[in-house]
Coordinates of C-alpha atoms in Angstrom, one line a residue:
Chain A
M1 CA 14.1 15.7 19.2
K2 CA 12.9 19.3 18.8
D3 CA 13.1 18.8 15.0
E4 CA 11.3 15.5 15.1
L5 CA 8.4 17.1 17.1
S6 CA 8.2 20.0 14.6
F7 CA 8.1 17.6 11.7
L8 CA 5.4 15.6 13.4
Q9 CA 3.5 18.9 14.0
Q10 CA 3.8 19.7 10.4
A11 CA 2.2 16.3 9.5
I12 CA -0.6 17.1 12.0
A13 CA -1.1 20.6 10.5
L14 CA -1.4 18.9 7.0
A15 CA -4.0 16.6 8.4
K16 CA -6.1 19.5 9.9
R17 CA -5.8 21.5 6.6
S18 CA -6.9 18.3 4.7
I19 CA -10.2 18.2 6.5
M20 CA -11.1 21.6 5.3
N21 CA -10.1 20.8 1.7
G22 CA -12.2 17.6 1.3
G23 CA -9.4 15.2 2.2
G24 CA -9.3 12.6 4.9
P25 CA -7.8 13.7 8.3
F26 CA -4.3 12.4 7.8
G27 CA -1.0 14.1 7.0
A28 CA 2.6 12.8 6.5
V29 CA 6.0 14.2 6.0
V30 CA 9.2 12.5 4.8
A31 CA 12.5 14.0 6.0
R32 CA 16.1 13.3 5.0
N33 CA 19.2 14.7 6.8
G34 CA 16.9 16.8 9.0
K35 CA 15.0 18.5 6.1
I36 CA 11.5 17.9 4.8
I37 CA 11.7 16.5 1.3
A38 CA 8.0 15.6 0.8
E39 CA 4.6 16.2 2.4
A40 CA 1.1 15.1 1.7
N41 CA -2.4 14.7 3.0
N42 CA -5.0 12.0 2.4
V43 CA -7.0 12.7 -0.9
V44 CA -8.7 9.3 -1.3
V45 CA -12.2 10.7 -2.1
S46 CA -11.2 13.8 -4.0
S47 CA -8.7 12.1 -6.2
H48 CA -10.7 8.9 -6.7
D49 CA -7.8 6.8 -5.4
P50 CA -8.2 4.4 -2.5
T51 CA -4.4 4.2 -2.2
A52 CA -4.0 8.0 -1.8
H53 CA -3.2 7.9 1.9
A54 CA -0.9 10.6 3.2
E55 CA 2.0 8.2 3.8
I56 CA 1.8 6.6 0.3
L57 CA 1.7 10.0 -1.3
A58 CA 4.6 11.4 0.8
I59 CA 6.7 8.3 0.0
R60 CA 5.9 8.6 -3.8
K61 CA 6.8 12.3 -3.7
A62 CA 10.1 11.7 -1.8
S63 CA 11.1 8.9 -4.2
A64 CA 10.3 11.0 -7.2
S65 CA 12.4 13.9 -5.7
L66 CA 15.3 11.6 -5.0
K67 CA 14.9 9.7 -8.3
S68 CA 15.1 6.4 -6.3
H69 CA 12.8 3.8 -4.9
D70 CA 15.2 3.5 -1.9
L71 CA 14.3 5.8 1.0
S72 CA 16.5 4.0 3.5
D73 CA 18.0 7.3 4.7
C74 CA 14.7 8.9 5.3
V75 CA 12.3 9.2 8.3
I76 CA 8.5 9.4 8.0
Y77 CA 6.4 11.5 10.3
A78 CA 2.6 10.7 10.3
S79 CA -0.3 12.4 12.1
C80 CA -1.6 8.8 12.8
E81 CA -0.1 5.3 13.0
P82 CA 0.3 4.1 9.4
C83 CA -2.4 1.6 8.2
P84 CA -1.3 -1.9 7.0
M85 CA -1.1 -0.7 3.4
C86 CA 1.1 2.3 4.4
L87 CA 3.2 0.1 6.7
G88 CA 3.9 -2.2 3.7
A89 CA 4.9 0.8 1.6
I90 CA 7.2 2.0 4.4
Y91 CA 8.9 -1.4 4.5
W92 CA 9.3 -1.6 0.7
S93 CA 10.8 2.0 0.7
G94 CA 13.4 0.9 3.2
I95 CA 12.5 3.7 5.6
K96 CA 13.8 2.6 9.1
R97 CA 12.1 5.1 11.4
V98 CA 8.4 6.0 11.7
V99 CA 7.2 8.7 14.1
Y100 CA 3.5 9.1 14.6
A101 CA 1.0 10.9 16.8
A102 CA -2.4 9.4 17.1
D103 CA -2.7 5.6 16.9
R104 CA -5.0 3.0 15.4
K105 CA -7.4 3.1 18.4
N106 CA -7.9 6.9 17.9
A107 CA -8.4 6.3 14.2
A108 CA -11.0 3.6 14.8
A109 CA -12.9 5.8 17.2
A110 CA -13.1 8.3 14.4
G111 CA -14.5 5.7 12.0
F112 CA -11.3 4.6 10.2
N113 CA -11.0 1.0 11.0
D114 CA -7.8 -0.7 10.0
G115 CA -8.8 -3.5 12.3
L116 CA -10.3 -5.7 9.6
I117 CA -7.1 -5.6 7.7
Y118 CA -4.9 -6.5 10.7
D119 CA -7.3 -9.3 11.5
E120 CA -7.4 -10.7 7.9
I121 CA -3.8 -10.4 6.9
I122 CA -2.7 -13.1 9.4
L123 CA -5.2 -15.6 8.1
N124 CA -4.6 -18.1 5.4
P125 CA -5.8 -16.5 2.2
S126 CA -8.5 -19.1 1.8
E127 CA -10.0 -18.2 5.2
R128 CA -10.4 -14.5 4.7
K129 CA -13.7 -12.6 4.3
V130 CA -12.4 -11.2 1.1
V131 CA -12.2 -14.2 -1.3
F132 CA -8.7 -15.1 -2.2
I133 CA -8.4 -17.9 -4.8
Q134 CA -5.1 -19.3 -6.1
F135 CA -5.1 -20.9 -9.5
S136 CA -1.8 -22.7 -8.8
D137 CA -1.5 -24.3 -12.2
A138 CA -2.1 -21.2 -14.3
G139 CA 1.6 -20.6 -15.0
G140 CA 2.5 -18.1 -12.3
E141 CA 5.7 -19.9 -11.3
E142 CA 7.0 -19.7 -14.9
V143 CA 7.2 -15.9 -14.5
F144 CA 9.8 -16.2 -11.8
K145 CA 11.7 -18.8 -13.8
E146 CA 12.0 -16.3 -16.6
W147 CA 13.0 -13.6 -14.1
D148 CA 15.8 -15.9 -12.7
E149 CA 17.1 -16.6 -16.2
Y150 CA 16.9 -13.1 -17.6
E151 CA 20.4 -11.6 -17.4
G152 CA 19.3 -8.0 -18.1
K153 CA 17.0 -7.8 -15.1
I154 CA 17.4 -5.0 -12.5
P155 CA 17.0 -6.7 -9.1
Y156 CA 15.7 -4.7 -6.2
Chain B
M1 CA -14.3 -19.7 -14.9
K2 CA -12.9 -19.6 -18.4
D3 CA -12.9 -15.8 -18.3
E4 CA -11.3 -15.8 -14.9
L5 CA -8.5 -17.9 -16.2
S6 CA -8.0 -15.7 -19.2
F7 CA -7.9 -12.6 -17.0
L8 CA -5.3 -14.3 -14.8
Q9 CA -3.3 -15.3 -17.9
Q10 CA -3.4 -11.7 -19.0
A11 CA -1.9 -10.7 -15.6
I12 CA 0.8 -13.3 -16.1
A13 CA 1.5 -12.1 -19.7
L14 CA 1.9 -8.5 -18.3
A15 CA 4.4 -9.9 -15.7
K16 CA 6.5 -11.6 -18.3
R17 CA 6.5 -8.6 -20.6
S18 CA 7.5 -6.5 -17.5
I19 CA 10.7 -8.4 -17.1
M20 CA 11.9 -7.5 -20.6
N21 CA 10.9 -3.8 -20.0
G22 CA 12.9 -3.2 -16.9
G23 CA 10.0 -3.9 -14.5
G24 CA 9.6 -6.4 -11.7
P25 CA 8.1 -9.8 -12.6
F26 CA 4.5 -9.0 -11.6
G27 CA 1.3 -8.1 -13.4
A28 CA -2.3 -7.4 -12.4
V29 CA -5.6 -6.8 -14.0
V30 CA -8.8 -5.3 -12.6
A31 CA -12.1 -6.5 -14.1
R32 CA -15.7 -5.3 -13.7
N33 CA -18.8 -7.0 -15.2
G34 CA -16.6 -9.5 -17.0
K35 CA -14.4 -6.8 -18.7
I36 CA -10.9 -5.7 -18.0
I37 CA -10.9 -2.0 -16.9
A38 CA -7.3 -1.6 -15.9
E39 CA -4.0 -3.5 -16.2
A40 CA -0.5 -2.8 -14.9
N41 CA 2.9 -4.3 -14.2
N42 CA 5.5 -3.6 -11.5
V43 CA 7.6 -0.5 -12.3
V44 CA 9.2 0.1 -8.9
V45 CA 12.8 0.6 -10.2
S46 CA 12.1 2.3 -13.5
S47 CA 9.5 4.8 -12.1
H48 CA 11.4 5.5 -8.9
D49 CA 8.4 4.5 -6.8
P50 CA 8.5 1.8 -4.1
T51 CA 4.7 1.7 -4.2
A52 CA 4.5 1.0 -7.9
H53 CA 3.5 -2.7 -7.6
A54 CA 1.3 -4.1 -10.3
E55 CA -1.8 -4.3 -8.0
I56 CA -1.5 -0.8 -6.6
L57 CA -1.2 0.6 -10.2
A58 CA -4.1 -1.4 -11.5
I59 CA -6.3 -0.3 -8.6
R60 CA -5.3 3.3 -9.2
K61 CA -6.0 3.1 -12.9
A62 CA -9.4 1.3 -12.3
S63 CA -10.4 4.0 -9.7
A64 CA -9.4 6.8 -12.1
S65 CA -11.4 5.2 -14.9
L66 CA -14.5 4.8 -12.7
K67 CA -14.0 8.2 -11.0
S68 CA -14.5 6.5 -7.7
H69 CA -12.3 5.2 -4.9
D70 CA -14.9 2.4 -4.4
L71 CA -14.1 -0.8 -6.5
S72 CA -16.4 -3.0 -4.6
D73 CA -17.9 -4.4 -7.8
C74 CA -14.5 -5.3 -9.2
V75 CA -12.2 -8.4 -9.1
I76 CA -8.4 -8.3 -9.2
Y77 CA -6.3 -10.9 -11.0
A78 CA -2.6 -10.9 -10.0
S79 CA 0.3 -13.0 -11.4
C80 CA 1.3 -13.5 -7.8
E81 CA -0.3 -13.3 -4.3
P82 CA -0.5 -9.7 -3.3
C83 CA 2.0 -8.4 -0.8
P84 CA 0.8 -6.9 2.5
M85 CA 0.9 -3.3 1.0
C86 CA -1.3 -4.5 -2.0
L87 CA -3.5 -6.5 0.3
G88 CA -4.2 -3.3 2.2
A89 CA -4.9 -1.4 -1.0
I90 CA -7.4 -4.2 -2.0
Y91 CA -9.2 -3.9 1.3
W92 CA -9.4 -0.1 1.2
S93 CA -10.7 -0.3 -2.4
G94 CA -13.5 -2.6 -1.4
I95 CA -12.6 -5.3 -3.9
K96 CA -14.1 -8.6 -2.6
R97 CA -12.4 -11.2 -4.9
V98 CA -8.7 -11.7 -5.5
V99 CA -7.5 -14.4 -8.0
Y100 CA -3.8 -15.1 -8.1
A101 CA -1.4 -17.6 -9.7
A102 CA 2.0 -17.8 -7.9
D103 CA 2.1 -17.4 -4.1
R104 CA 4.3 -15.8 -1.5
K105 CA 6.6 -18.9 -1.4
N106 CA 7.3 -18.8 -5.1
A107 CA 8.0 -15.0 -4.8
A108 CA 10.3 -15.6 -1.8
A109 CA 12.2 -18.2 -3.8
A110 CA 12.8 -15.6 -6.5
G111 CA 14.1 -13.1 -4.0
F112 CA 10.9 -11.1 -3.2
N113 CA 10.5 -11.6 0.4
D114 CA 7.2 -10.3 1.8
G115 CA 7.9 -12.4 4.9
L116 CA 9.5 -9.6 6.9
I117 CA 6.4 -7.5 6.5
Y118 CA 4.1 -10.4 7.5
D119 CA 6.3 -11.0 10.5
E120 CA 6.5 -7.4 11.6
I121 CA 2.9 -6.2 11.1
I122 CA 1.6 -8.4 13.9
L123 CA 4.0 -7.1 16.4
N124 CA 3.4 -4.2 18.7
P125 CA 4.8 -1.1 16.9
S126 CA 7.5 -0.7 19.6
E127 CA 8.8 -4.2 19.0
R128 CA 9.5 -4.1 15.3
K129 CA 12.9 -4.0 13.5
V130 CA 11.8 -0.8 11.9
V131 CA 11.6 1.8 14.7
F132 CA 8.0 2.9 15.3
I133 CA 7.7 5.7 17.9
Q134 CA 4.5 7.3 19.1
F135 CA 4.5 10.9 20.3
S136 CA 1.2 10.5 22.0
D137 CA 1.0 14.0 23.3
A138 CA 1.8 15.8 20.1
G139 CA -1.8 16.6 19.3
G140 CA -2.7 13.8 17.0
E141 CA -6.1 13.1 18.6
E142 CA -7.1 16.7 18.1
V143 CA -7.2 16.0 14.3
F144 CA -10.0 13.5 14.8
K145 CA -11.9 15.8 17.1
E146 CA -11.8 18.4 14.3
W147 CA -12.9 15.8 11.8
D148 CA -15.8 14.7 14.0
E149 CA -17.0 18.2 14.4
Y150 CA -16.6 19.4 10.8
E151 CA -20.0 19.2 9.1
G152 CA -18.7 19.6 5.6
K153 CA -16.6 16.4 5.7
I154 CA -17.0 13.6 3.2
P155 CA -16.8 10.4 5.2
Y156 CA -15.6 7.2 3.4

């Protein structure tokens, strides 16, 4: 538990340093077998990348370091509760434990409102504020037919 | 509408080509003012990156090309309905129109199950299958206090 707190405090330290360096106030650390293997802070504005949240970057670095998209033996420590995008990345990475300090309410009070995404994701696509339109006869299903039939595929 | 269909068909073509190149069966295109500015396919396995979905990569390329994290004047065309991670990225990018071909049911039938994430994201963090633990007294809120007080910050 002492290690977990120190990993989380490192994520918080990254978040505080990020503010002074033109980043957003978020930091994250990925650990494996009790050792930090990746750390990152939010650089959305400075890197011109809306996906450059601390958790996404830490997951990408950890995966690169392990040469695997599978982080199921890793834990992520985040200065704040992961947003829906980062939650999705966590699930796809296979990470099974998420430790965080501040939560979405604290983030919203500071002007980072994940609430819209939580509200919209549960709606039918056609009912969202962002327009989602399906062209169901454009041939999208054919792709999966080809995937099913292709023997050389690498499933994941 | 003809342009939109052709952009979507390009996303589908990228998805089909991806299968043969060791990628996942997904493609995406970002367009602005009626022109394609970025395209990508899923390379999760080959690039050792669980976040390397077609939409994430197309958004990252479009943002890099425009030198801005703000894609609010862009449209994304995806061979399949964006997963929760990519939906989050779309909202953070400011994209306001999403056109897609196959949907989450088609994807699930092909073995790509976004369902767990949709099911889990609406739960309280403490009730999820993936362990989410908040250390609420670790100092996470202090980060946002420093953010609030820092006059040199770049809000976004």
